[in-house]
Structures are given as C-alpha cells and as structure tokens.
Amino acid sequence: MENMTKVPVHVSMIMDGNGRWAKERGKERVHGHFEGVESVRACVEAALETGVKYLSVFAFSEENWNRPEEEVLALMGLMVKAMAAEMKSLDRNGVRFIVLGNRSRLSRELNAEIDSCMEMTAGNEALTLIVFLSYSGKWDILQAAKKMALDLLEHPEKRNAVEKMGVEGFESYLVTAGIPDPDLIVRTSGESRISNYMLWQGAYSEFLFVDTLWPDFRKEEFRKALESYAKRDRRYGKVK
Ligand code: IPE
Ligand code: IPE
Ligand code: MG
C-alpha cells in the first residue's frame, strides 16, 4: 500500500454491530450477520492487497451462547454456509483458514466443515485467516492452565521445566500457539470494550474503536485502520 510504512503482521477484528445494522433497516438481526460475511470477504481482500499476514475475526464468543436459540442456530447455519461458499476462492488466493475456540460446543456438521476447510487450505501461505468461534480469552487461559496441569500429572519429570517456564512456554498451551500476537485490534460499532477477547494475546496490541457498524466495514475502512496503526508509537514499556 502506498505511504504504508508500518504494516501490521496480525490484524484482528471484533466484528460488532450486525444487529443494529439490520434494525436500522427494519430487518431481522440475521440479515446483519449475513451482510457481515461480505465485510469479512472485503477485509480478506484488503489484507491480501496490503501485505497483512494474519487476519483474525471474533465471530462468536462463549458468552454469545446465551443469545436466543433462534439467533444462535441462524449464526451457526450461516457459518457452515459461508465456509462452504468461500473456501474455494480463499484457497485460490493462498489463504490458510483456521478456526480457534471451544470446538466441543459446535455441532458435528459445523466441525466437519471446519475440518475440511482447514485441511484443504493447510499449505497456503499468502494470508492466515483465523475465525474465533465459541472463543473467550478467559476460556483460553483456563484451558491452557488445565492442559499444563494434566501434562504435568502425566509427566511428573516435567516439574523442573514447568517451574522454570517463561511466558513463551505458557503460550504454547494457548489455542493461538504459533500465531503472532495481534498488532492491531479493531472493534466496530462504537463500543469501547474487549468483551473477553484475546486477553493474553492482546497485552500489547494497539486498539482502534470505530463507530462504523460491522456490515459497513469494508476495504476503505480497513485501509483507514492500517493508516491509523502506522501512526502509532509502540513503546512496550521502554523509553524512546
Ligand atoms: C456482532 O454483531 C456479531 C456477533 C456478536 C455474533 P451483534 O449481533 O453483536 O450486533 P449488535 O451489537 O447487537 O448490533
Ligand atoms: C463481541 O460482541 C463478540 C463478538 C464480536 C463475537 P458482543 O455484541 O457479543 O459483545 P457485548 O455483549 O456487546 O460486549
Ligand atoms: Mg454486539
């Protein structure tokens, strides 16, 4: 991208405002979710064009299971459809597709679709698209701690290694192991909160809160977000 001096490696989106977008148009909430898929496609294209290597999107939180059953079912159905519809084109464009979250809560049908998409695109390198599904930051840290505890129970000889473990060692238990922390987290729809997203991984992320509702967040908004990021001064606690 022209004038783009600092391109973030990993951009993450808290995709919010689908329901309000639909309501503004006198439509059911699900129409907003439907239109939101178009925004994901636009952001994938923009990421490929600008050289962003990881694009992640928060699609469904652990807390979102508490929504009315009808909306949850509509969202899950939409995920299956969107994955089936988009995968060939993602693959053609060199996109590796990954889903992270509490997959034990997802339906067999959705899990099968996810497996097939992940297998199909596993070797792609242009961009990694991560969909966070049934994910929450506290859940991630908790499942990591449990995995570590169980690992230690099974292999007591690891005690010394666990005692000496640093941040990176613990990160290998998080579902995001191997994925760089997000450089930029964008939240749409005017809400200024993190809603239990990437609590660990976002420790030093730059945040951008925009009023745009997710279904209206397209290429131009993506590019603007990157421009805002390029102006940030990341100090990591040091003096510059
Ligand atoms: C984001 O849009 C999509 C999900 C959280 C699944 P919302 O559905 O939260 O839309 P608003 O915030 O009610 O407008
Ligand atoms: C955050 O949006 C979760 C996702 C974008 C998937 P919500 O709409 O669920 O967040 P709250 O409830 O307003 O905090
Ligand atoms: Mg919302």
CSV table of C-alpha atoms and ligand atoms in Angstrom, one decimal:
chain,number,residue,atom,x,y,z
A,1,MET,CA,0.0,0.0,0.0
A,2,GLU,CA,1.2,3.5,-0.9
A,3,ASN,CA,2.6,5.5,2.1
A,4,MET,CA,2.2,2.5,4.2
A,5,THR,CA,5.4,2.4,6.3
A,6,LYS,CA,4.4,0.1,9.0
A,7,VAL,CA,2.1,-2.7,8.0
A,8,PRO,CA,0.8,-4.8,11.0
A,9,VAL,CA,1.6,-8.5,10.7
A,10,HIS,CA,-1.6,-9.5,12.5
A,11,VAL,CA,-4.9,-7.5,12.4
A,12,SER,CA,-7.8,-8.7,14.5
A,13,MET,CA,-11.5,-7.6,14.3
A,14,ILE,CA,-14.1,-7.6,17.0
A,15,MET,CA,-17.0,-7.7,14.5
A,16,ASP,CA,-19.8,-5.9,16.3
A,17,GLY,CA,-23.0,-4.1,15.3
A,18,ASN,CA,-24.6,-6.5,12.9
A,19,GLY,CA,-27.9,-6.5,14.9
A,20,ARG,CA,-28.1,-2.7,14.9
A,21,TRP,CA,-27.3,-2.5,11.2
A,22,ALA,CA,-30.3,-4.7,10.5
A,23,LYS,CA,-32.5,-2.9,12.9
A,24,GLU,CA,-31.7,0.4,11.2
A,25,ARG,CA,-33.1,-1.1,8.1
A,26,GLY,CA,-36.2,-2.6,9.7
A,27,LYS,CA,-34.8,-6.2,9.1
A,28,GLU,CA,-34.2,-9.2,11.3
A,29,ARG,CA,-30.8,-9.4,13.1
A,30,VAL,CA,-29.7,-12.3,11.0
A,31,HIS,CA,-29.7,-10.0,7.9
A,32,GLY,CA,-26.9,-8.1,9.6
A,33,HIS,CA,-24.9,-11.3,10.2
A,34,PHE,CA,-25.4,-12.2,6.6
A,35,GLU,CA,-24.1,-8.8,5.4
A,36,GLY,CA,-21.3,-9.1,7.9
A,37,VAL,CA,-19.9,-12.1,5.9
A,38,GLU,CA,-19.4,-9.7,3.0
A,39,SER,CA,-17.3,-7.4,5.2
A,40,VAL,CA,-15.1,-10.4,6.2
A,41,ARG,CA,-14.6,-11.1,2.5
A,42,ALA,CA,-13.7,-7.4,1.8
A,43,CYS,CA,-11.2,-7.5,4.7
A,44,VAL,CA,-9.6,-10.6,3.4
A,45,GLU,CA,-9.1,-9.0,0.0
A,46,ALA,CA,-7.7,-5.8,1.7
A,47,ALA,CA,-5.4,-7.9,3.8
A,48,LEU,CA,-4.0,-9.7,0.8
A,49,GLU,CA,-3.5,-6.4,-1.0
A,50,THR,CA,-1.8,-4.6,1.9
A,51,GLY,CA,0.5,-7.5,2.9
A,52,VAL,CA,-1.1,-8.2,6.3
A,53,LYS,CA,-0.1,-11.9,7.0
A,54,TYR,CA,-2.7,-12.8,9.7
A,55,LEU,CA,-6.3,-11.6,9.8
A,56,SER,CA,-8.4,-12.8,12.7
A,57,VAL,CA,-12.1,-12.2,13.3
A,58,PHE,CA,-14.1,-12.7,16.5
A,59,ALA,CA,-17.2,-14.4,15.1
A,60,PHE,CA,-18.9,-15.9,18.2
A,61,SER,CA,-17.9,-15.6,21.9
A,62,GLU,CA,-18.5,-18.1,24.6
A,63,GLU,CA,-21.0,-15.5,26.0
A,64,ASN,CA,-22.9,-15.4,22.7
A,65,TRP,CA,-24.3,-18.9,23.5
A,66,ASN,CA,-26.6,-17.0,25.9
A,67,ARG,CA,-28.4,-15.4,23.0
A,68,PRO,CA,-31.9,-16.6,21.9
A,69,GLU,CA,-31.7,-20.1,20.5
A,70,GLU,CA,-33.1,-18.9,17.2
A,71,GLU,CA,-30.2,-16.4,16.7
A,72,VAL,CA,-27.6,-19.0,17.7
A,73,LEU,CA,-28.9,-21.5,15.3
A,74,ALA,CA,-29.1,-18.9,12.5
A,75,LEU,CA,-25.5,-17.9,13.2
A,76,MET,CA,-24.2,-21.5,13.2
A,77,GLY,CA,-26.0,-22.2,10.0
A,78,LEU,CA,-24.5,-19.1,8.4
A,79,MET,CA,-21.0,-20.3,9.4
A,80,VAL,CA,-21.4,-23.6,7.7
A,81,LYS,CA,-22.8,-22.0,4.5
A,82,ALA,CA,-20.2,-19.2,4.4
A,83,MET,CA,-17.4,-21.6,4.8
A,84,ALA,CA,-18.7,-23.9,2.1
A,85,ALA,CA,-19.3,-21.0,-0.2
A,86,GLU,CA,-16.0,-19.1,0.3
A,87,MET,CA,-13.4,-21.9,0.7
A,88,LYS,CA,-12.5,-22.4,-3.0
A,89,SER,CA,-11.9,-18.8,-3.5
A,90,LEU,CA,-9.9,-18.5,-0.3
A,91,ASP,CA,-7.8,-21.4,-1.3
A,92,ARG,CA,-7.2,-20.0,-4.8
A,93,ASN,CA,-6.0,-16.8,-3.2
A,94,GLY,CA,-3.5,-18.6,-1.0
A,95,VAL,CA,-5.4,-18.2,2.2
A,96,ARG,CA,-4.9,-20.6,5.1
A,97,PHE,CA,-8.1,-21.0,7.1
A,98,ILE,CA,-8.1,-21.8,10.8
A,99,VAL,CA,-10.9,-21.9,13.4
A,100,LEU,CA,-9.9,-21.4,17.1
A,101,GLY,CA,-12.2,-21.8,20.1
A,102,ASN,CA,-14.1,-24.3,22.2
A,103,ARG,CA,-15.0,-26.6,19.3
A,104,SER,CA,-16.6,-29.2,21.7
A,105,ARG,CA,-19.6,-26.9,21.7
A,106,LEU,CA,-20.0,-26.8,17.9
A,107,SER,CA,-22.3,-29.1,16.0
A,108,ARG,CA,-20.9,-32.2,14.3
A,109,GLU,CA,-21.9,-30.7,10.9
A,110,LEU,CA,-20.0,-27.4,11.6
A,111,ASN,CA,-17.0,-29.3,12.9
A,112,ALA,CA,-16.9,-31.4,9.8
A,113,GLU,CA,-17.0,-28.3,7.6
A,114,ILE,CA,-14.2,-26.7,9.6
A,115,ASP,CA,-12.0,-29.8,9.4
A,116,SER,CA,-12.5,-30.0,5.6
A,117,CYS,CA,-11.7,-26.3,5.1
A,118,MET,CA,-8.7,-26.4,7.4
A,119,GLU,CA,-7.3,-29.5,5.6
A,120,MET,CA,-7.9,-28.0,2.2
A,121,THR,CA,-6.1,-24.8,2.9
A,122,ALA,CA,-3.4,-26.0,5.3
A,123,GLY,CA,-0.5,-25.4,2.9
A,124,ASN,CA,-1.4,-21.9,1.9
A,125,GLU,CA,1.0,-19.0,2.8
A,126,ALA,CA,-0.3,-15.7,1.5
A,127,LEU,CA,-2.6,-15.0,4.4
A,128,THR,CA,-3.8,-16.8,7.5
A,129,LEU,CA,-7.5,-16.2,8.3
A,130,ILE,CA,-8.4,-17.1,11.8
A,131,VAL,CA,-12.1,-17.3,12.8
A,132,PHE,CA,-12.6,-17.3,16.6
A,133,LEU,CA,-15.6,-19.4,17.3
A,134,SER,CA,-17.0,-20.1,20.7
A,135,TYR,CA,-13.9,-18.4,22.0
A,136,SER,CA,-13.2,-16.3,25.0
A,137,GLY,CA,-10.0,-15.0,26.5
A,138,LYS,CA,-10.6,-16.4,30.0
A,139,TRP,CA,-11.6,-19.8,28.5
A,140,ASP,CA,-8.4,-19.9,26.5
A,141,ILE,CA,-6.2,-19.1,29.6
A,142,LEU,CA,-8.2,-21.7,31.6
A,143,GLN,CA,-7.9,-24.4,29.0
A,144,ALA,CA,-4.2,-23.7,28.8
A,145,ALA,CA,-3.7,-24.0,32.5
A,146,LYS,CA,-5.7,-27.2,32.6
A,147,LYS,CA,-3.7,-28.7,29.7
A,148,MET,CA,-0.4,-27.8,31.5
A,149,ALA,CA,-1.6,-29.3,34.8
A,150,LEU,CA,-2.7,-32.5,33.2
A,151,ASP,CA,0.5,-32.7,31.2
A,152,LEU,CA,2.4,-32.4,34.5
A,153,LEU,CA,0.4,-35.0,36.2
A,154,GLU,CA,1.1,-37.4,33.3
A,155,HIS,CA,4.8,-36.4,33.1
A,156,PRO,CA,6.0,-35.6,36.7
A,157,GLU,CA,9.5,-35.3,35.3
A,158,LYS,CA,8.5,-32.0,33.7
A,159,ARG,CA,8.2,-30.4,37.1
A,160,ASN,CA,11.5,-28.6,36.7
A,161,ALA,CA,10.7,-27.3,33.3
A,162,VAL,CA,7.3,-26.0,34.5
A,163,GLU,CA,9.0,-24.2,37.4
A,164,LYS,CA,11.4,-22.5,35.0
A,165,MET,CA,8.7,-21.8,32.4
A,166,GLY,CA,8.5,-18.3,31.0
A,167,VAL,CA,5.8,-16.5,29.1
A,168,GLU,CA,6.6,-18.3,25.8
A,169,GLY,CA,6.4,-21.7,27.4
A,170,PHE,CA,2.9,-21.0,28.7
A,171,GLU,CA,1.9,-19.6,25.4
A,172,SER,CA,2.5,-22.9,23.8
A,173,TYR,CA,-0.7,-24.2,25.6
A,174,LEU,CA,-2.9,-21.4,24.4
A,175,VAL,CA,-5.1,-22.1,21.3
A,176,THR,CA,-3.1,-19.4,19.5
A,177,ALA,CA,0.2,-21.2,19.9
A,178,GLY,CA,2.5,-20.4,16.9
A,179,ILE,CA,0.4,-17.4,15.9
A,180,PRO,CA,1.9,-13.9,16.4
A,181,ASP,CA,0.0,-11.7,18.9
A,182,PRO,CA,-2.3,-9.2,17.2
A,183,ASP,CA,-0.6,-5.9,16.4
A,184,LEU,CA,-3.9,-4.2,15.9
A,185,ILE,CA,-7.3,-5.0,17.3
A,186,VAL,CA,-10.2,-3.1,15.7
A,187,ARG,CA,-13.7,-3.0,17.3
A,188,THR,CA,-16.6,-1.7,15.3
A,189,SER,CA,-20.0,-0.3,16.3
A,190,GLY,CA,-18.9,2.3,18.8
A,191,GLU,CA,-18.4,0.0,21.8
A,192,SER,CA,-15.2,0.6,23.7
A,193,ARG,CA,-14.7,-2.8,25.4
A,194,ILE,CA,-12.8,-6.0,24.8
A,195,SER,CA,-15.7,-8.4,25.6
A,196,ASN,CA,-13.4,-11.2,26.8
A,197,TYR,CA,-11.4,-11.4,23.6
A,198,MET,CA,-7.7,-12.3,23.4
A,199,LEU,CA,-7.0,-11.2,27.0
A,200,TRP,CA,-3.5,-12.7,27.0
A,201,GLN,CA,-2.5,-12.2,23.3
A,202,GLY,CA,-3.8,-8.6,23.3
A,203,ALA,CA,-1.5,-7.5,26.1
A,204,TYR,CA,0.4,-5.1,23.9
A,205,SER,CA,-1.9,-4.7,21.0
A,206,GLU,CA,-2.9,-1.3,19.6
A,207,PHE,CA,-6.6,-0.7,19.8
A,208,LEU,CA,-8.9,1.1,17.4
A,209,PHE,CA,-12.5,1.7,18.2
A,210,VAL,CA,-14.6,2.9,15.3
A,211,ASP,CA,-18.3,3.8,15.1
A,212,THR,CA,-18.9,2.0,11.8
A,213,LEU,CA,-21.2,-1.0,12.2
A,214,TRP,CA,-19.5,-4.2,11.1
A,215,PRO,CA,-21.6,-4.7,7.9
A,216,ASP,CA,-20.4,-1.3,6.7
A,217,PHE,CA,-16.7,-2.1,7.5
A,218,ARG,CA,-15.2,-2.6,4.0
A,219,LYS,CA,-11.9,-2.1,2.2
A,220,GLU,CA,-11.8,1.6,2.7
A,221,GLU,CA,-12.3,1.2,6.5
A,222,PHE,CA,-9.7,-1.5,6.6
A,223,ARG,CA,-7.2,0.8,4.9
A,224,LYS,CA,-8.0,3.6,7.2
A,225,ALA,CA,-7.4,1.3,10.2
A,226,LEU,CA,-4.0,0.5,8.8
A,227,GLU,CA,-3.2,4.2,8.4
A,228,SER,CA,-4.1,4.8,12.0
A,229,TYR,CA,-1.9,1.9,13.0
A,230,ALA,CA,1.1,3.3,11.0
A,231,LYS,CA,1.0,6.5,13.1
A,232,ARG,CA,1.2,4.6,16.5
A,233,ASP,CA,4.3,4.6,18.5
A,234,ARG,CA,4.7,1.2,20.2
A,235,ARG,CA,7.0,1.5,23.2
A,236,TYR,CA,6.5,-1.8,25.1
A,237,GLY,CA,7.3,0.0,28.4
A,238,LYS,CA,10.6,1.3,27.2
A,239,VAL,CA,11.7,4.9,26.7
A,240,LYS,CA,12.2,6.1,23.2
B,1,IPE,C1,-21.8,-8.9,16.1
B,1,IPE,O1,-23.0,-8.2,16.0
B,1,IPE,C2,-22.0,-10.4,15.8
B,1,IPE,C3,-21.9,-11.3,17.0
B,1,IPE,C4,-21.5,-10.9,18.2
B,1,IPE,C5,-22.2,-12.7,16.8
B,1,IPE,P1,-24.1,-8.2,17.1
B,1,IPE,O2,-25.0,-9.3,16.8
B,1,IPE,O3,-23.5,-8.2,18.4
B,1,IPE,O4,-24.8,-6.8,16.8
B,1,IPE,P2,-25.3,-5.7,17.8
B,1,IPE,O5,-24.1,-5.4,18.7
B,1,IPE,O6,-26.4,-6.4,18.6
B,1,IPE,O7,-25.7,-4.6,17.0
B,2,IPE,C1,-18.5,-9.3,21.0
B,2,IPE,O1,-19.7,-8.8,20.6
B,2,IPE,C2,-18.3,-10.7,20.5
B,2,IPE,C3,-18.2,-10.8,19.0
B,2,IPE,C4,-17.9,-9.9,18.2
B,2,IPE,C5,-18.2,-12.2,18.5
B,2,IPE,P1,-20.9,-8.8,21.5
B,2,IPE,O2,-22.0,-8.0,20.9
B,2,IPE,O3,-21.3,-10.2,22.0
B,2,IPE,O4,-20.3,-8.0,22.8
B,2,IPE,P2,-21.1,-7.3,24.0
B,2,IPE,O5,-22.1,-8.2,24.5
B,2,IPE,O6,-21.7,-6.0,23.5
B,2,IPE,O7,-20.0,-7.0,25.0
B,3,MG,MG,-22.9,-6.7,19.7
